[in-house]
Amino acid sequence: MVAIDYTRDLFYGDPNAKNVVGGKQEKGTTWSYSYASIDVVEAGRRLTLYTMTVNQFTEKAQAVEKLINEAKARGVHIGIVLLDRAFFTVDVITTLLRLGVHFIIPAVKNDKVKEAMQNYGKKEPVKRFTLGDRKKSVCFNLAIYPRTKKQLPKKKKLNVYDLYYGFATNFPRSLATELPVFIPSEYRRR
């Protein structure tokens, strides 16, 4: 199992320096070096296989493809790729499907995902889902499962979307139906 992440290394020097990019205000700066990495995450251990610099011109899907290809070139068999919600895009999911790797990505709670959560049924926690528009879209399985009381946000008034998690995956639907408990525990490993 591997995880792909973006990491920011905060920078306090000249913002015109090579590979320095802007971002969110954090610890007194908006500047950083940014990296994408692929790590083996197994049995509570993490081993970085490959890291690359990224900037404002780096396409996420291209970075994901390069990272997976670099891991494979190093002889790593990739069973599952874990990514964070920043990778919940048509281009990234299309790339993962084309590369033939199983993936788990938390779903961004956009209007279509919220609609699926409203229609959540315990008998069918995994639904076929289409992300995108008429020009560019991708289909995958959306696994929705209820949060436990410990996982609920700490706010006074909860809405229906606070009660559920959603994950994008390409596990076969018959297997993905059994994954709502498995997916969150696997995802936490990253």
PDB file of C-alpha atoms in Angstrom:
ATOM      1  CA  MET A   1       0.000   0.000   0.000  1.00  0.00           C
ATOM      2  CA  VAL A   2       1.295   3.457  -0.870  1.00  0.00           C
ATOM      3  CA  ALA A   3       0.238   7.006  -0.011  1.00  0.00           C
ATOM      4  CA  ILE A   4       0.683  10.076  -2.183  1.00  0.00           C
ATOM      5  CA  ASP A   5       0.877  13.447  -0.461  1.00  0.00           C
ATOM      6  CA  TYR A   6       1.787  17.055  -1.088  1.00  0.00           C
ATOM      7  CA  THR A   7       4.003  18.623   1.581  1.00  0.00           C
ATOM      8  CA  ARG A   8       4.910  22.252   2.194  1.00  0.00           C
ATOM      9  CA  ASP A   9       8.299  23.219   3.637  1.00  0.00           C
ATOM     10  CA  LEU A  10       7.829  26.797   4.871  1.00  0.00           C
ATOM     11  CA  PHE A  11      10.220  29.393   3.449  1.00  0.00           C
ATOM     12  CA  TYR A  12      11.142  32.785   4.914  1.00  0.00           C
ATOM     13  CA  GLY A  13      13.665  34.025   2.344  1.00  0.00           C
ATOM     14  CA  ASP A  14      13.395  35.694  -1.053  1.00  0.00           C
ATOM     15  CA  PRO A  15      10.046  34.661  -2.603  1.00  0.00           C
ATOM     16  CA  ASN A  16      11.675  34.907  -6.056  1.00  0.00           C
ATOM     17  CA  ALA A  17      14.012  31.996  -5.257  1.00  0.00           C
ATOM     18  CA  LYS A  18      13.759  28.953  -7.527  1.00  0.00           C
ATOM     19  CA  ASN A  19      10.856  26.549  -6.745  1.00  0.00           C
ATOM     20  CA  VAL A  20       9.329  28.787  -4.063  1.00  0.00           C
ATOM     21  CA  VAL A  21       5.529  28.931  -4.305  1.00  0.00           C
ATOM     22  CA  GLY A  22       2.830  30.921  -2.549  1.00  0.00           C
ATOM     23  CA  GLY A  23       0.104  29.379  -0.453  1.00  0.00           C
ATOM     24  CA  LYS A  24      -1.872  29.748   2.755  1.00  0.00           C
ATOM     25  CA  GLN A  25      -0.576  31.959   5.566  1.00  0.00           C
ATOM     26  CA  GLU A  26       1.156  29.681   8.054  1.00  0.00           C
ATOM     27  CA  LYS A  27       3.608  30.507  10.855  1.00  0.00           C
ATOM     28  CA  GLY A  28       4.348  33.979   9.528  1.00  0.00           C
ATOM     29  CA  THR A  29       4.790  33.198   5.829  1.00  0.00           C
ATOM     30  CA  THR A  30       2.809  32.379   2.711  1.00  0.00           C
ATOM     31  CA  TRP A  31       5.871  31.010   0.897  1.00  0.00           C
ATOM     32  CA  SER A  32       7.174  27.462   0.771  1.00  0.00           C
ATOM     33  CA  TYR A  33       8.906  24.775  -1.174  1.00  0.00           C
ATOM     34  CA  SER A  34       6.300  22.185  -2.131  1.00  0.00           C
ATOM     35  CA  TYR A  35       6.879  18.501  -2.725  1.00  0.00           C
ATOM     36  CA  ALA A  36       4.856  15.525  -3.853  1.00  0.00           C
ATOM     37  CA  SER A  37       5.903  12.168  -2.451  1.00  0.00           C
ATOM     38  CA  ILE A  38       4.940   8.530  -2.647  1.00  0.00           C
ATOM     39  CA  ASP A  39       5.470   6.456   0.483  1.00  0.00           C
ATOM     40  CA  VAL A  40       4.979   2.819   1.375  1.00  0.00           C
ATOM     41  CA  VAL A  41       2.605   2.713   4.359  1.00  0.00           C
ATOM     42  CA  GLU A  42       2.462  -0.773   5.816  1.00  0.00           C
ATOM     43  CA  ALA A  43       2.180  -2.112   9.358  1.00  0.00           C
ATOM     44  CA  GLY A  44       2.472   1.331  10.942  1.00  0.00           C
ATOM     45  CA  ARG A  45       5.659   2.158   9.045  1.00  0.00           C
ATOM     46  CA  ARG A  46       6.318   4.739   6.382  1.00  0.00           C
ATOM     47  CA  LEU A  47       9.105   4.616   3.777  1.00  0.00           C
ATOM     48  CA  THR A  48       9.492   7.379   1.190  1.00  0.00           C
ATOM     49  CA  LEU A  49      10.107   5.952  -2.275  1.00  0.00           C
ATOM     50  CA  TYR A  50      10.281   9.117  -4.348  1.00  0.00           C
ATOM     51  CA  THR A  51       9.846  12.852  -3.903  1.00  0.00           C
ATOM     52  CA  MET A  52       9.524  15.566  -6.532  1.00  0.00           C
ATOM     53  CA  THR A  53       9.238  19.323  -6.344  1.00  0.00           C
ATOM     54  CA  VAL A  54       5.916  20.804  -7.412  1.00  0.00           C
ATOM     55  CA  ASN A  55       4.936  24.354  -8.228  1.00  0.00           C
ATOM     56  CA  GLN A  56       1.867  26.268  -9.352  1.00  0.00           C
ATOM     57  CA  PHE A  57       2.260  24.821 -12.867  1.00  0.00           C
ATOM     58  CA  THR A  58       2.436  21.167 -11.802  1.00  0.00           C
ATOM     59  CA  GLU A  59      -0.702  19.253 -12.762  1.00  0.00           C
ATOM     60  CA  LYS A  60      -1.779  16.893  -9.976  1.00  0.00           C
ATOM     61  CA  ALA A  61      -2.590  14.071 -12.397  1.00  0.00           C
ATOM     62  CA  GLN A  62       0.868  14.293 -13.986  1.00  0.00           C
ATOM     63  CA  ALA A  63       2.520  14.303 -10.550  1.00  0.00           C
ATOM     64  CA  VAL A  64       0.481  11.237  -9.499  1.00  0.00           C
ATOM     65  CA  GLU A  65       1.454   9.378 -12.682  1.00  0.00           C
ATOM     66  CA  LYS A  66       5.141  10.201 -12.265  1.00  0.00           C
ATOM     67  CA  LEU A  67       5.128   9.120  -8.605  1.00  0.00           C
ATOM     68  CA  ILE A  68       3.410   5.807  -9.358  1.00  0.00           C
ATOM     69  CA  ASN A  69       5.732   5.109 -12.295  1.00  0.00           C
ATOM     70  CA  GLU A  70       8.784   5.897 -10.138  1.00  0.00           C
ATOM     71  CA  ALA A  71       7.552   3.512  -7.423  1.00  0.00           C
ATOM     72  CA  LYS A  72       6.979   0.758  -9.994  1.00  0.00           C
ATOM     73  CA  ALA A  73      10.424   1.398 -11.519  1.00  0.00           C
ATOM     74  CA  ARG A  74      11.867   0.699  -8.055  1.00  0.00           C
ATOM     75  CA  GLY A  75      10.145  -2.697  -8.021  1.00  0.00           C
ATOM     76  CA  VAL A  76       7.265  -1.782  -5.722  1.00  0.00           C
ATOM     77  CA  HIS A  77       4.010  -3.672  -6.275  1.00  0.00           C
ATOM     78  CA  ILE A  78       1.208  -1.195  -5.660  1.00  0.00           C
ATOM     79  CA  GLY A  79      -1.880  -2.816  -4.142  1.00  0.00           C
ATOM     80  CA  ILE A  80      -3.714   0.329  -3.022  1.00  0.00           C
ATOM     81  CA  VAL A  81      -2.968   4.036  -3.453  1.00  0.00           C
ATOM     82  CA  LEU A  82      -4.194   6.303  -0.637  1.00  0.00           C
ATOM     83  CA  LEU A  83      -4.587   9.995  -1.498  1.00  0.00           C
ATOM     84  CA  ASP A  84      -6.047  12.978   0.336  1.00  0.00           C
ATOM     85  CA  ARG A  85      -9.120  14.920  -0.781  1.00  0.00           C
ATOM     86  CA  ALA A  86      -7.030  17.437  -2.749  1.00  0.00           C
ATOM     87  CA  PHE A  87      -6.673  14.645  -5.336  1.00  0.00           C
ATOM     88  CA  PHE A  88     -10.457  14.164  -5.722  1.00  0.00           C
ATOM     89  CA  THR A  89     -10.445  15.446  -9.319  1.00  0.00           C
ATOM     90  CA  VAL A  90     -11.542  14.093 -12.684  1.00  0.00           C
ATOM     91  CA  ASP A  91      -7.980  14.159 -14.046  1.00  0.00           C
ATOM     92  CA  VAL A  92      -6.390  12.350 -11.093  1.00  0.00           C
ATOM     93  CA  ILE A  93      -9.054   9.631 -10.913  1.00  0.00           C
ATOM     94  CA  THR A  94      -8.893   9.155 -14.702  1.00  0.00           C
ATOM     95  CA  THR A  95      -5.121   8.745 -14.420  1.00  0.00           C
ATOM     96  CA  LEU A  96      -5.412   6.212 -11.590  1.00  0.00           C
ATOM     97  CA  LEU A  97      -7.946   4.172 -13.570  1.00  0.00           C
ATOM     98  CA  ARG A  98      -5.726   4.267 -16.665  1.00  0.00           C
ATOM     99  CA  LEU A  99      -2.733   3.084 -14.588  1.00  0.00           C
ATOM    100  CA  GLY A 100      -4.814   0.182 -13.262  1.00  0.00           C
ATOM    101  CA  VAL A 101      -4.172   0.777  -9.549  1.00  0.00           C
ATOM    102  CA  HIS A 102      -6.758   0.516  -6.771  1.00  0.00           C
ATOM    103  CA  PHE A 103      -7.284   3.792  -4.945  1.00  0.00           C
ATOM    104  CA  ILE A 104      -9.048   5.338  -1.969  1.00  0.00           C
ATOM    105  CA  ILE A 105      -9.673   9.096  -1.880  1.00  0.00           C
ATOM    106  CA  PRO A 106     -11.940  10.997   0.540  1.00  0.00           C
ATOM    107  CA  ALA A 107     -14.716  12.632  -1.468  1.00  0.00           C
ATOM    108  CA  VAL A 108     -14.994  16.393  -1.481  1.00  0.00           C
ATOM    109  CA  LYS A 109     -18.511  17.206  -0.283  1.00  0.00           C
ATOM    110  CA  ASN A 110     -19.681  19.003  -3.427  1.00  0.00           C
ATOM    111  CA  ASP A 111     -23.378  19.190  -4.350  1.00  0.00           C
ATOM    112  CA  LYS A 112     -23.422  15.776  -6.082  1.00  0.00           C
ATOM    113  CA  VAL A 113     -21.676  14.036  -3.176  1.00  0.00           C
ATOM    114  CA  LYS A 114     -24.044  15.733  -0.714  1.00  0.00           C
ATOM    115  CA  GLU A 115     -26.981  14.475  -2.758  1.00  0.00           C
ATOM    116  CA  ALA A 116     -25.591  10.930  -2.587  1.00  0.00           C
ATOM    117  CA  MET A 117     -25.208  11.310   1.184  1.00  0.00           C
ATOM    118  CA  GLN A 118     -28.809  12.432   1.533  1.00  0.00           C
ATOM    119  CA  ASN A 119     -29.864   9.272  -0.292  1.00  0.00           C
ATOM    120  CA  TYR A 120     -27.569   7.007   1.729  1.00  0.00           C
ATOM    121  CA  GLY A 121     -29.010   3.576   2.348  1.00  0.00           C
ATOM    122  CA  LYS A 122     -27.509   0.989   4.686  1.00  0.00           C
ATOM    123  CA  LYS A 123     -28.454  -1.744   2.234  1.00  0.00           C
ATOM    124  CA  GLU A 124     -26.405  -0.093  -0.496  1.00  0.00           C
ATOM    125  CA  PRO A 125     -23.510   1.903   1.021  1.00  0.00           C
ATOM    126  CA  VAL A 126     -21.601   1.884  -2.293  1.00  0.00           C
ATOM    127  CA  LYS A 127     -22.980   3.672  -5.334  1.00  0.00           C
ATOM    128  CA  ARG A 128     -21.731   4.169  -8.849  1.00  0.00           C
ATOM    129  CA  PHE A 129     -20.837   7.839  -9.095  1.00  0.00           C
ATOM    130  CA  THR A 130     -19.882  10.232 -11.892  1.00  0.00           C
ATOM    131  CA  LEU A 131     -17.623  13.196 -11.163  1.00  0.00           C
ATOM    132  CA  GLY A 132     -17.340  16.052 -13.636  1.00  0.00           C
ATOM    133  CA  ASP A 133     -19.497  17.545 -16.344  1.00  0.00           C
ATOM    134  CA  ARG A 134     -20.577  16.743 -19.899  1.00  0.00           C
ATOM    135  CA  LYS A 135     -17.185  17.687 -21.351  1.00  0.00           C
ATOM    136  CA  LYS A 136     -15.022  15.724 -18.938  1.00  0.00           C
ATOM    137  CA  SER A 137     -16.120  13.143 -16.382  1.00  0.00           C
ATOM    138  CA  VAL A 138     -15.080   9.907 -14.696  1.00  0.00           C
ATOM    139  CA  CYS A 139     -17.047   7.082 -13.023  1.00  0.00           C
ATOM    140  CA  PHE A 140     -16.054   5.229  -9.857  1.00  0.00           C
ATOM    141  CA  ASN A 141     -17.609   3.745  -6.731  1.00  0.00           C
ATOM    142  CA  LEU A 142     -18.556   6.140  -3.956  1.00  0.00           C
ATOM    143  CA  ALA A 143     -18.537   4.407  -0.562  1.00  0.00           C
ATOM    144  CA  ILE A 144     -20.577   6.250   2.053  1.00  0.00           C
ATOM    145  CA  TYR A 145     -20.644   5.257   5.660  1.00  0.00           C
ATOM    146  CA  PRO A 146     -21.866   6.842   8.896  1.00  0.00           C
ATOM    147  CA  ARG A 147     -19.437   8.453  11.304  1.00  0.00           C
ATOM    148  CA  THR A 148     -19.239   7.118  14.837  1.00  0.00           C
ATOM    149  CA  LYS A 149     -20.118   9.461  17.699  1.00  0.00           C
ATOM    150  CA  LYS A 150     -16.392  10.012  18.328  1.00  0.00           C
ATOM    151  CA  GLN A 151     -15.905  11.068  14.679  1.00  0.00           C
ATOM    152  CA  LEU A 152     -18.696  13.645  14.599  1.00  0.00           C
ATOM    153  CA  PRO A 153     -17.643  17.299  14.359  1.00  0.00           C
ATOM    154  CA  LYS A 154     -17.866  19.198  17.618  1.00  0.00           C
ATOM    155  CA  LYS A 155     -20.489  21.769  16.738  1.00  0.00           C
ATOM    156  CA  LYS A 156     -23.918  22.440  18.157  1.00  0.00           C
ATOM    157  CA  LYS A 157     -26.016  21.900  15.059  1.00  0.00           C
ATOM    158  CA  LEU A 158     -25.099  19.009  12.764  1.00  0.00           C
ATOM    159  CA  ASN A 159     -26.451  18.628   9.261  1.00  0.00           C
ATOM    160  CA  VAL A 160     -26.887  15.378   7.349  1.00  0.00           C
ATOM    161  CA  TYR A 161     -23.494  15.815   5.632  1.00  0.00           C
ATOM    162  CA  ASP A 162     -21.731  15.868   8.995  1.00  0.00           C
ATOM    163  CA  LEU A 163     -23.071  12.386   9.730  1.00  0.00           C
ATOM    164  CA  TYR A 164     -21.263  10.609   6.860  1.00  0.00           C
ATOM    165  CA  TYR A 165     -17.901  10.106   5.229  1.00  0.00           C
ATOM    166  CA  GLY A 166     -17.573   9.495   1.508  1.00  0.00           C
ATOM    167  CA  PHE A 167     -14.672   7.804  -0.268  1.00  0.00           C
ATOM    168  CA  ALA A 168     -13.953   7.377  -3.971  1.00  0.00           C
ATOM    169  CA  THR A 169     -12.601   3.972  -4.898  1.00  0.00           C
ATOM    170  CA  ASN A 170     -12.324   1.643  -7.857  1.00  0.00           C
ATOM    171  CA  PHE A 171     -12.612  -1.538  -5.851  1.00  0.00           C
ATOM    172  CA  PRO A 172     -15.299  -3.733  -7.438  1.00  0.00           C
ATOM    173  CA  ARG A 173     -18.696  -2.837  -6.055  1.00  0.00           C
ATOM    174  CA  SER A 174     -19.171  -6.292  -4.511  1.00  0.00           C
ATOM    175  CA  LEU A 175     -15.925  -5.850  -2.556  1.00  0.00           C
ATOM    176  CA  ALA A 176     -16.420  -2.120  -1.954  1.00  0.00           C
ATOM    177  CA  THR A 177     -19.770  -2.888  -0.284  1.00  0.00           C
ATOM    178  CA  GLU A 178     -17.792  -4.566   2.489  1.00  0.00           C
ATOM    179  CA  LEU A 179     -15.276  -1.730   2.698  1.00  0.00           C
ATOM    180  CA  PRO A 180     -17.079   1.063   4.591  1.00  0.00           C
ATOM    181  CA  VAL A 181     -15.451  -0.117   7.808  1.00  0.00           C
ATOM    182  CA  PHE A 182     -12.150  -1.077   6.115  1.00  0.00           C
ATOM    183  CA  ILE A 183     -11.682   2.133   4.095  1.00  0.00           C
ATOM    184  CA  PRO A 184     -11.404   4.582   7.000  1.00  0.00           C
ATOM    185  CA  SER A 185      -8.951   2.372   8.901  1.00  0.00           C
ATOM    186  CA  GLU A 186      -6.795   1.905   5.788  1.00  0.00           C
ATOM    187  CA  TYR A 187      -6.970   5.571   4.985  1.00  0.00           C
ATOM    188  CA  ARG A 188      -5.805   6.556   8.482  1.00  0.00           C
ATOM    189  CA  ARG A 189      -2.551   4.675   7.840  1.00  0.00           C
ATOM    190  CA  ARG A 190      -1.406   7.373   5.470  1.00  0.00           C
TER     191      ARG A 190
END
